[in-house]
Structures are given as C-alpha cells and as structure tokens.
Coordinates of N, CA and C and ligand atoms in Angstrom, one line a residue:
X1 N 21.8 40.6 1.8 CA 22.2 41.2 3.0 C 21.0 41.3 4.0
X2 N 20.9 40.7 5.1 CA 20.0 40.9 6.1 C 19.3 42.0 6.5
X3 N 18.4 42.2 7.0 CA 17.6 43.4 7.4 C 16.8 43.2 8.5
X4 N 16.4 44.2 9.0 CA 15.7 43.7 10.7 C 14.3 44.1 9.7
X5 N 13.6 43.3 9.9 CA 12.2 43.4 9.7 C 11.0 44.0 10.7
X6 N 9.9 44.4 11.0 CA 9.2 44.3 11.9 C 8.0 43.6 11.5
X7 N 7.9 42.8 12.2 CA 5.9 41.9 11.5 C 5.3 41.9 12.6
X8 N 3.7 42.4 12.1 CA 3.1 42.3 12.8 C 2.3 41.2 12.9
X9 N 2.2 39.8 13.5 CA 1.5 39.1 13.3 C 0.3 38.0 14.3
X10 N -0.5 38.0 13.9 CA -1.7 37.4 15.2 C -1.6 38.3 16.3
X11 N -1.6 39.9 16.1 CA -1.6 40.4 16.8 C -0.6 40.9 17.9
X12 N 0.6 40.3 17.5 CA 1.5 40.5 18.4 C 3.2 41.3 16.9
X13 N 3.7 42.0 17.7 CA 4.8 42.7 17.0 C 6.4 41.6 17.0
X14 N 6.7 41.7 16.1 CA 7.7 40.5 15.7 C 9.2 41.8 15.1
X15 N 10.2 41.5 15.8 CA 11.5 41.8 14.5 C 11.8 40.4 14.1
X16 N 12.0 40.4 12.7 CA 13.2 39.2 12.5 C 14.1 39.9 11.1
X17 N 14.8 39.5 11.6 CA 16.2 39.3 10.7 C 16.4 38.6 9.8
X18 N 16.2 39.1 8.7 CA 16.1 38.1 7.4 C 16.5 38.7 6.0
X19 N 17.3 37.6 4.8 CA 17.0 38.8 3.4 C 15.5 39.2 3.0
X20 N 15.8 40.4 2.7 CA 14.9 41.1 1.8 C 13.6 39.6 0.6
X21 N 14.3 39.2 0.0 CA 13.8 37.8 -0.8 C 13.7 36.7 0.4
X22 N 13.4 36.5 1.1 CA 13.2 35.2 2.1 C 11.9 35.4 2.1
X23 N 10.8 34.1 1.7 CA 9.1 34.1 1.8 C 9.0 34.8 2.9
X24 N 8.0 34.6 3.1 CA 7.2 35.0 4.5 C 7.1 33.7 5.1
X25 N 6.4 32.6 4.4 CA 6.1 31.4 4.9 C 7.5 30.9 5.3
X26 N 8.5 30.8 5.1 CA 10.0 30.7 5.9 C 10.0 31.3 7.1
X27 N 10.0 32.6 7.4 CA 9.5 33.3 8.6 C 9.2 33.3 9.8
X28 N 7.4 32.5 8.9 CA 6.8 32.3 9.8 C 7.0 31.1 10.6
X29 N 7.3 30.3 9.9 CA 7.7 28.8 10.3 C 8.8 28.6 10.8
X30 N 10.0 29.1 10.4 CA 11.5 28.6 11.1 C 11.9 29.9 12.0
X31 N 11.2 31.5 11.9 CA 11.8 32.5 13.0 C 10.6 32.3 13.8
X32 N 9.5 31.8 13.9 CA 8.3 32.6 14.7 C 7.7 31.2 15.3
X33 N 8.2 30.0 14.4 CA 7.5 28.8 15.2 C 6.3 28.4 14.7
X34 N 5.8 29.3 13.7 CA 4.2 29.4 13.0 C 4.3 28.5 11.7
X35 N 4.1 26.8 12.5 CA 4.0 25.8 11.7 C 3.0 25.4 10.8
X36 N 1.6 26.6 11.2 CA 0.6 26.0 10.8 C 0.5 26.3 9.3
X37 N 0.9 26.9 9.0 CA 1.2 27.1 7.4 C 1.9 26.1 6.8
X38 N 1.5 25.5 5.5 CA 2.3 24.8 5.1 C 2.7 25.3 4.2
X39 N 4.4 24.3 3.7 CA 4.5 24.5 2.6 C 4.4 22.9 1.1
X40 N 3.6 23.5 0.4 CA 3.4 22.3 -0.5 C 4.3 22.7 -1.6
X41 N 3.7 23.5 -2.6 CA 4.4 23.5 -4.1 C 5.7 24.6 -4.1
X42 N 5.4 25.1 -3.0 CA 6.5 26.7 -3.1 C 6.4 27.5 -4.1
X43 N 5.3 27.5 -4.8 CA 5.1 28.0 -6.5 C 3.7 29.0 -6.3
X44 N 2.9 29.0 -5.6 CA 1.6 29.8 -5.0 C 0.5 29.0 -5.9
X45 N 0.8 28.0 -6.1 CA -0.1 27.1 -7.1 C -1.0 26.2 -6.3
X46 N -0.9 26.0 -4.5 CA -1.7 24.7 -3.8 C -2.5 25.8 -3.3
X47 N -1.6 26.6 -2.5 CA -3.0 27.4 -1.4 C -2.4 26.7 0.0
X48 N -1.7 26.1 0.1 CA -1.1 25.0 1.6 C -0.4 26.7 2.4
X49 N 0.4 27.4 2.0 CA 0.6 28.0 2.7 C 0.3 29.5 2.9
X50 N -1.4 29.5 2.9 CA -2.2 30.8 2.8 C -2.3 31.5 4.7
X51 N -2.1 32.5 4.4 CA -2.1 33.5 5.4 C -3.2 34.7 4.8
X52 N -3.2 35.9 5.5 CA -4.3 36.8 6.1 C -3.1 38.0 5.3
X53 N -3.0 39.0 4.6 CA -2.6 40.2 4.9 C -3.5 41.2 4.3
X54 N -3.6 42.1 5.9 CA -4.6 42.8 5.8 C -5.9 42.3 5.4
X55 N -6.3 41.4 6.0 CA -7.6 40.3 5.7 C -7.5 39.3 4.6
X56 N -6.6 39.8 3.7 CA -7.0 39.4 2.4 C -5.9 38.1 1.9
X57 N -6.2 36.7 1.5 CA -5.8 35.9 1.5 C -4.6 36.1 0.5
X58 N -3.5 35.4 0.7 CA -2.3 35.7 0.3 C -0.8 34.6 0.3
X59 N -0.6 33.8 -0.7 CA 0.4 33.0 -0.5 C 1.9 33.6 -0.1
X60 N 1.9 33.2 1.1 CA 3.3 33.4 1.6 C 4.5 32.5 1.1
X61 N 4.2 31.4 0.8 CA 5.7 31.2 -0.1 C 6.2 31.9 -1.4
X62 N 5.3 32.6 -1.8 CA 5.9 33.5 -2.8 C 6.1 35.3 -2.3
X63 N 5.4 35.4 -1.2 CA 5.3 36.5 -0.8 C 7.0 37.0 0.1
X64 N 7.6 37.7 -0.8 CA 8.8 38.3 0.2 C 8.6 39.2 0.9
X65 N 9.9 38.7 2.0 CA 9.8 39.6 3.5 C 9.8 41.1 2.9
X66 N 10.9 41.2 1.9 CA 10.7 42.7 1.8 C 9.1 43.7 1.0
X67 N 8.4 42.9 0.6 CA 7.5 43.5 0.2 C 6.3 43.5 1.2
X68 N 6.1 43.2 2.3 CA 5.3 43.3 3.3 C 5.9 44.6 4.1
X69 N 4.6 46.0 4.1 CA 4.6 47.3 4.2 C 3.9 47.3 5.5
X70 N 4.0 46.8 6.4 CA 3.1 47.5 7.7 C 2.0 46.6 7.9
X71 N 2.0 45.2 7.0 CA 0.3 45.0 7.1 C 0.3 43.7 8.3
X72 N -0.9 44.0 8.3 CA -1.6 43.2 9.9 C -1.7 41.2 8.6
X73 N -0.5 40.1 9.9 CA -0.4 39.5 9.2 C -1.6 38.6 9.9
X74 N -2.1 37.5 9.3 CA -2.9 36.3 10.3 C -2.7 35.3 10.1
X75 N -2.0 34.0 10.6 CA -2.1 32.9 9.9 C -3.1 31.9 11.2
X76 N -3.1 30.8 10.5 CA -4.4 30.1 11.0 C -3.8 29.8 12.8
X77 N -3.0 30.2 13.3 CA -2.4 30.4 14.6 C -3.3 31.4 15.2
X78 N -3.7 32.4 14.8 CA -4.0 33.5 15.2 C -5.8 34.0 14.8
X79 N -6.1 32.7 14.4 CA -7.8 32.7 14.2 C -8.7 32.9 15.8
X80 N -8.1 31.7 16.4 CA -8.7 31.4 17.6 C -8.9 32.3 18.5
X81 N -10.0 32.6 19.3 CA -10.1 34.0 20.4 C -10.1 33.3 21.5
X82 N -9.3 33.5 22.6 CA -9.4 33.2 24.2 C -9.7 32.2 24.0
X83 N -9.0 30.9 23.6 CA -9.6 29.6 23.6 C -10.5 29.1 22.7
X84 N -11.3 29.9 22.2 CA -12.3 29.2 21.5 C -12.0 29.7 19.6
X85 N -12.4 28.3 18.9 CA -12.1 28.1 18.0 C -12.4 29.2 16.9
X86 N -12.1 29.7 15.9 CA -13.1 30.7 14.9 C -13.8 29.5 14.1
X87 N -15.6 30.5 14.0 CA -16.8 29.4 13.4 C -16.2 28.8 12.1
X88 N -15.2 29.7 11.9 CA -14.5 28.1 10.0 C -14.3 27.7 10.5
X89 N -13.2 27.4 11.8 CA -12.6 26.1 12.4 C -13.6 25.4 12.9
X90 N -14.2 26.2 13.7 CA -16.0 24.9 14.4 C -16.5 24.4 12.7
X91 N -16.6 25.0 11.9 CA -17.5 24.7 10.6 C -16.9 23.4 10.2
X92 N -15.6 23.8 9.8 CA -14.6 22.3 9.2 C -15.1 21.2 10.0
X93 N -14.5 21.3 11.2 CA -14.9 20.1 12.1 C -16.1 19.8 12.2
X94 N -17.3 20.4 12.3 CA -18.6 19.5 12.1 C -19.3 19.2 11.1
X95 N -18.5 19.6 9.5 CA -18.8 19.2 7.9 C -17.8 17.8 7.9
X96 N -16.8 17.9 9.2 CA -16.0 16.9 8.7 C -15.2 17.0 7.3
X97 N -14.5 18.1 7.3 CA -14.1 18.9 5.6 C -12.7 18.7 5.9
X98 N -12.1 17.6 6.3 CA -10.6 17.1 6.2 C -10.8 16.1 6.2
X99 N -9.2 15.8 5.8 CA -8.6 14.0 5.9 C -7.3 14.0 6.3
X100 N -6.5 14.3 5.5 CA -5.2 14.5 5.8 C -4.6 15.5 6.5
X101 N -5.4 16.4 6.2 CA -5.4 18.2 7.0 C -3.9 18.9 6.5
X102 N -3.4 18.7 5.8 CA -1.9 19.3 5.1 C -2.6 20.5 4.3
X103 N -3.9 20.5 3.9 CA -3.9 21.6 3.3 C -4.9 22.2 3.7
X104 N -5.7 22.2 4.9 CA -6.7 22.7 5.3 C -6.1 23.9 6.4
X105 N -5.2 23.9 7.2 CA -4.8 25.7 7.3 C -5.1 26.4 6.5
X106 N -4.7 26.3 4.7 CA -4.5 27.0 3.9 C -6.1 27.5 3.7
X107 N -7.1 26.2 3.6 CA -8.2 26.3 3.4 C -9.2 27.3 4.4
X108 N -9.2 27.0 5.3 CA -9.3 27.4 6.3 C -9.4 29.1 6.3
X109 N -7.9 29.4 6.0 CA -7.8 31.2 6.2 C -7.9 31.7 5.0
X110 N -8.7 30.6 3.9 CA -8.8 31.4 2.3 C -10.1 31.7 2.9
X111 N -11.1 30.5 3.1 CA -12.4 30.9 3.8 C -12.7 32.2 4.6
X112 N -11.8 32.4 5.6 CA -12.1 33.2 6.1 C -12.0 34.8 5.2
X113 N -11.0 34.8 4.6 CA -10.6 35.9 3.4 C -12.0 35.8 3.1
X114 N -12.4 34.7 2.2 CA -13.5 35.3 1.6 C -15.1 35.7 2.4
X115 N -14.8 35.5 3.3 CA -16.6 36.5 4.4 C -15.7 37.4 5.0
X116 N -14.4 37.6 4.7 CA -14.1 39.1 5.2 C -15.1 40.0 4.2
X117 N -14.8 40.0 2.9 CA -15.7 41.0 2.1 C -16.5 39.9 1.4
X118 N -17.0 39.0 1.7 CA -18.8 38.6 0.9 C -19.1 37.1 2.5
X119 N -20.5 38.1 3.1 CA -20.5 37.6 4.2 C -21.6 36.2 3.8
X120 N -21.9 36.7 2.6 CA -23.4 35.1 2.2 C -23.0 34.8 1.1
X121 N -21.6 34.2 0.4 CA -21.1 33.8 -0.6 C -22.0 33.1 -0.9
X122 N -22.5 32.6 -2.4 CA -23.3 31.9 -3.0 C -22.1 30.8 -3.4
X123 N -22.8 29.6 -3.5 CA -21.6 28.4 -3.9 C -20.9 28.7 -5.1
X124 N -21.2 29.3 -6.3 CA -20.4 29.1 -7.4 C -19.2 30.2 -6.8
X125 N -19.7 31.5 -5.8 CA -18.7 32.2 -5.3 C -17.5 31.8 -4.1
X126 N -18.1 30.8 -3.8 CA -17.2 29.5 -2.7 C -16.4 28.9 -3.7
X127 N -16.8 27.9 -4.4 CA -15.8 27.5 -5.4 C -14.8 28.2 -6.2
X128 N -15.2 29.7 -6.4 CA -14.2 30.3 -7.5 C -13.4 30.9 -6.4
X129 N -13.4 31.1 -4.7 CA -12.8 31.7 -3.9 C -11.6 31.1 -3.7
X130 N -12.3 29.4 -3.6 CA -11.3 28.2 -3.2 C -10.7 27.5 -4.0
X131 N -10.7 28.1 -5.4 CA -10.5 27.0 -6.2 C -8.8 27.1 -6.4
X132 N -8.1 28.0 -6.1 CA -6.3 27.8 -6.0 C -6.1 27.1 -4.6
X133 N -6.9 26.7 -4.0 CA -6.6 25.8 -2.6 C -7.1 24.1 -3.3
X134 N -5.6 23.9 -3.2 CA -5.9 22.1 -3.4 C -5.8 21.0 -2.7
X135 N -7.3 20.1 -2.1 CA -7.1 19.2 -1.4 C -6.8 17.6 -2.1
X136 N -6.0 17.6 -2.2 CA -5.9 16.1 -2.8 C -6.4 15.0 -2.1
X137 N -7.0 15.1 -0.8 CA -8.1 14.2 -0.2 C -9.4 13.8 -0.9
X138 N -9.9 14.8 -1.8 CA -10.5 15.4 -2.7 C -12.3 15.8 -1.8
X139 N -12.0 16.7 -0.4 CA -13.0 17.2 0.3 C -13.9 18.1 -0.2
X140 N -13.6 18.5 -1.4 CA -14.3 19.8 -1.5 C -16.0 20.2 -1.4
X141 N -16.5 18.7 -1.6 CA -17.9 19.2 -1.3 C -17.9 19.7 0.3
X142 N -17.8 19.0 1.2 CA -17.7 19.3 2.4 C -16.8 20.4 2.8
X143 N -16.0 20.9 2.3 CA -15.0 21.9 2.5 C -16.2 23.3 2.1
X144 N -16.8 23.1 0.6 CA -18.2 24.4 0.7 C -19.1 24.3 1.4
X145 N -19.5 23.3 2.0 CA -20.8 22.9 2.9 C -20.4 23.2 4.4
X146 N -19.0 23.5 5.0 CA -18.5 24.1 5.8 C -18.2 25.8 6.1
X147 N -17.5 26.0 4.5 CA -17.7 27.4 4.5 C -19.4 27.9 4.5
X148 N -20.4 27.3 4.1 CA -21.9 27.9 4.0 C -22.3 28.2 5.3
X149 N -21.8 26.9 6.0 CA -22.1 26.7 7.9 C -21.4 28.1 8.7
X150 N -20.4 28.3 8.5 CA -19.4 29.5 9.2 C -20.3 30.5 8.7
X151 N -20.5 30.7 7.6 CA -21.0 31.7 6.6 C -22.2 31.9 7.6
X152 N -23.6 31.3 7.6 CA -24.5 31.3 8.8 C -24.2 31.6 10.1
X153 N -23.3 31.1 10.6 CA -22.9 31.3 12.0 C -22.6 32.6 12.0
X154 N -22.0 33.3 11.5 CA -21.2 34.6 11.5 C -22.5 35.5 11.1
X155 N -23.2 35.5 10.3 CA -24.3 36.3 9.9 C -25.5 36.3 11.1
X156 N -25.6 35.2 11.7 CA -26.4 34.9 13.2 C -26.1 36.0 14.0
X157 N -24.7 35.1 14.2 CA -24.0 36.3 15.1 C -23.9 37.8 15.3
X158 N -23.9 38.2 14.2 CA -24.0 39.7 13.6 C -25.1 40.2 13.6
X159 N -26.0 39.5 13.7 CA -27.4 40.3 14.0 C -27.9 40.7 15.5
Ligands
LIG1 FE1 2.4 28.3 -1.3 FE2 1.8 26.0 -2.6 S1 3.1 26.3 -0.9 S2 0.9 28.0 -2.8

C-alpha cells in the first residue's frame, strides 16, 4: 500500500509516494530524476549505488523507503557547491581514478563518508573504507591516491 514519504535530499525537501519496501535507490532515480546513483548488483554487494545518510555511506538498493527516519539524504548530485566541484570530485579527476565511471558515484560518496569521521585516513584505512566499492576497471590504486589528494585538500582548507 503506498505511503507519502517525506525525503530530505541534497538539501532540498521531497514527498514521494511509494511502498514502504521500494529501495531508496528506485526513488531516487525514477521519482527524483537522481540518476547518479547506480544500480549494479541490487544486493549491497558493488557500492554502485552509495548515497550519504546522515553523512554516513549507505547502499540504497537495499535501503527501504520505509526505514529512512528524518535523515539528511546526499547523493553524488548534491556534493557540488554553487558550481564548483567537491575536492573528491576535483581529486578523481586529477588522479584520473575512472574509466568506465559506472561505479565511481558510488566511489566517490563512500570517500566522502569516510573524511566525514577520519579526516587523514592512512591507506590501509582507505582500502578497508572502500573495499565493498567495486571497480571492475580495476582503478583502485588511483582511486586511494585520489582519496589521499581530497584528504589534503580538505585538511588545507580547514586550517
Ligand atoms: Fe547497491 Fe550494488 S547496486 S550495492
């Protein structure tokens, strides 16, 4: 039976109308237009369709509408400020940490999850952050050599 939902997401307030069991990543993509999430395995086993709730990285194809309580959603739509890219997004692009880019949204806002709470990850703590995000381009050195870059940038910044 449908239900009016309220989502808060990138900032802005959303109803949609959906069952209680309908992903999130459904949602976001066929009520809201928020394509940037993918979906790969539907199983929360790639990391392709990672989103933000309440900062904290979170697969939305397993995640139901009805179990999302109030929280502030983010998907890689909603990184960017006034135009200008967030430093993971500048980071990716100048490690050059894609190929195919199907799974680098996902990557992308795990990254960011993890310098929400550890702002100078050490690499073995980069790899164990990212390691349910799967690139089959097989980027990953350059995917941690990007998170290190943002990782700096943001710590600069903050000073
Ligand atoms: Fe959600 Fe693979 S599509 S983890």
């Amino acid at each position: 039976m449908p239900n009016q939902y309220p989502l808060y997401v990138n900032g802005k307030m959303h109803t949609v109308q959906a069952d209680p069991e309908t992903s999130l990543l459904s949602v976001l993509r066929e009520d809201l237009n928020l394509t940037g999430s993918k979906y790969g395995c539907g199983e929360g086993q790639c990391g392709a369709c990672t989103v933000l709730l309440d900062g904290k990285p979170t697969r939305s194809c397993i995640t139901p509408l009805g179990s999302i309580l109030k929280q502030k959603i983010t998907t890689i739509e909603g990184l960017e400020k006034e135009g200008r890219l967030h430093p993971m997004q500048e980071a990716f692009l100048a490690e050059d940490a894609l190929q195919c880019g199907y799974c680098t949204a996902g990557m992308i806002v795990s990254a960011v999850g993890l310098l929400n709470h550890n702002a100078a990850p050490t690499e073995p703590e980069i790899v164990t952050a990212m390691q349910g995000n799967l690139c089959r381009c097989g980027t990953y050195r350059r995917i941690i050599k990007a998170v290190q870059r943002a990782a700096g940038v943001q710590r600069r910044a903050a000073r």
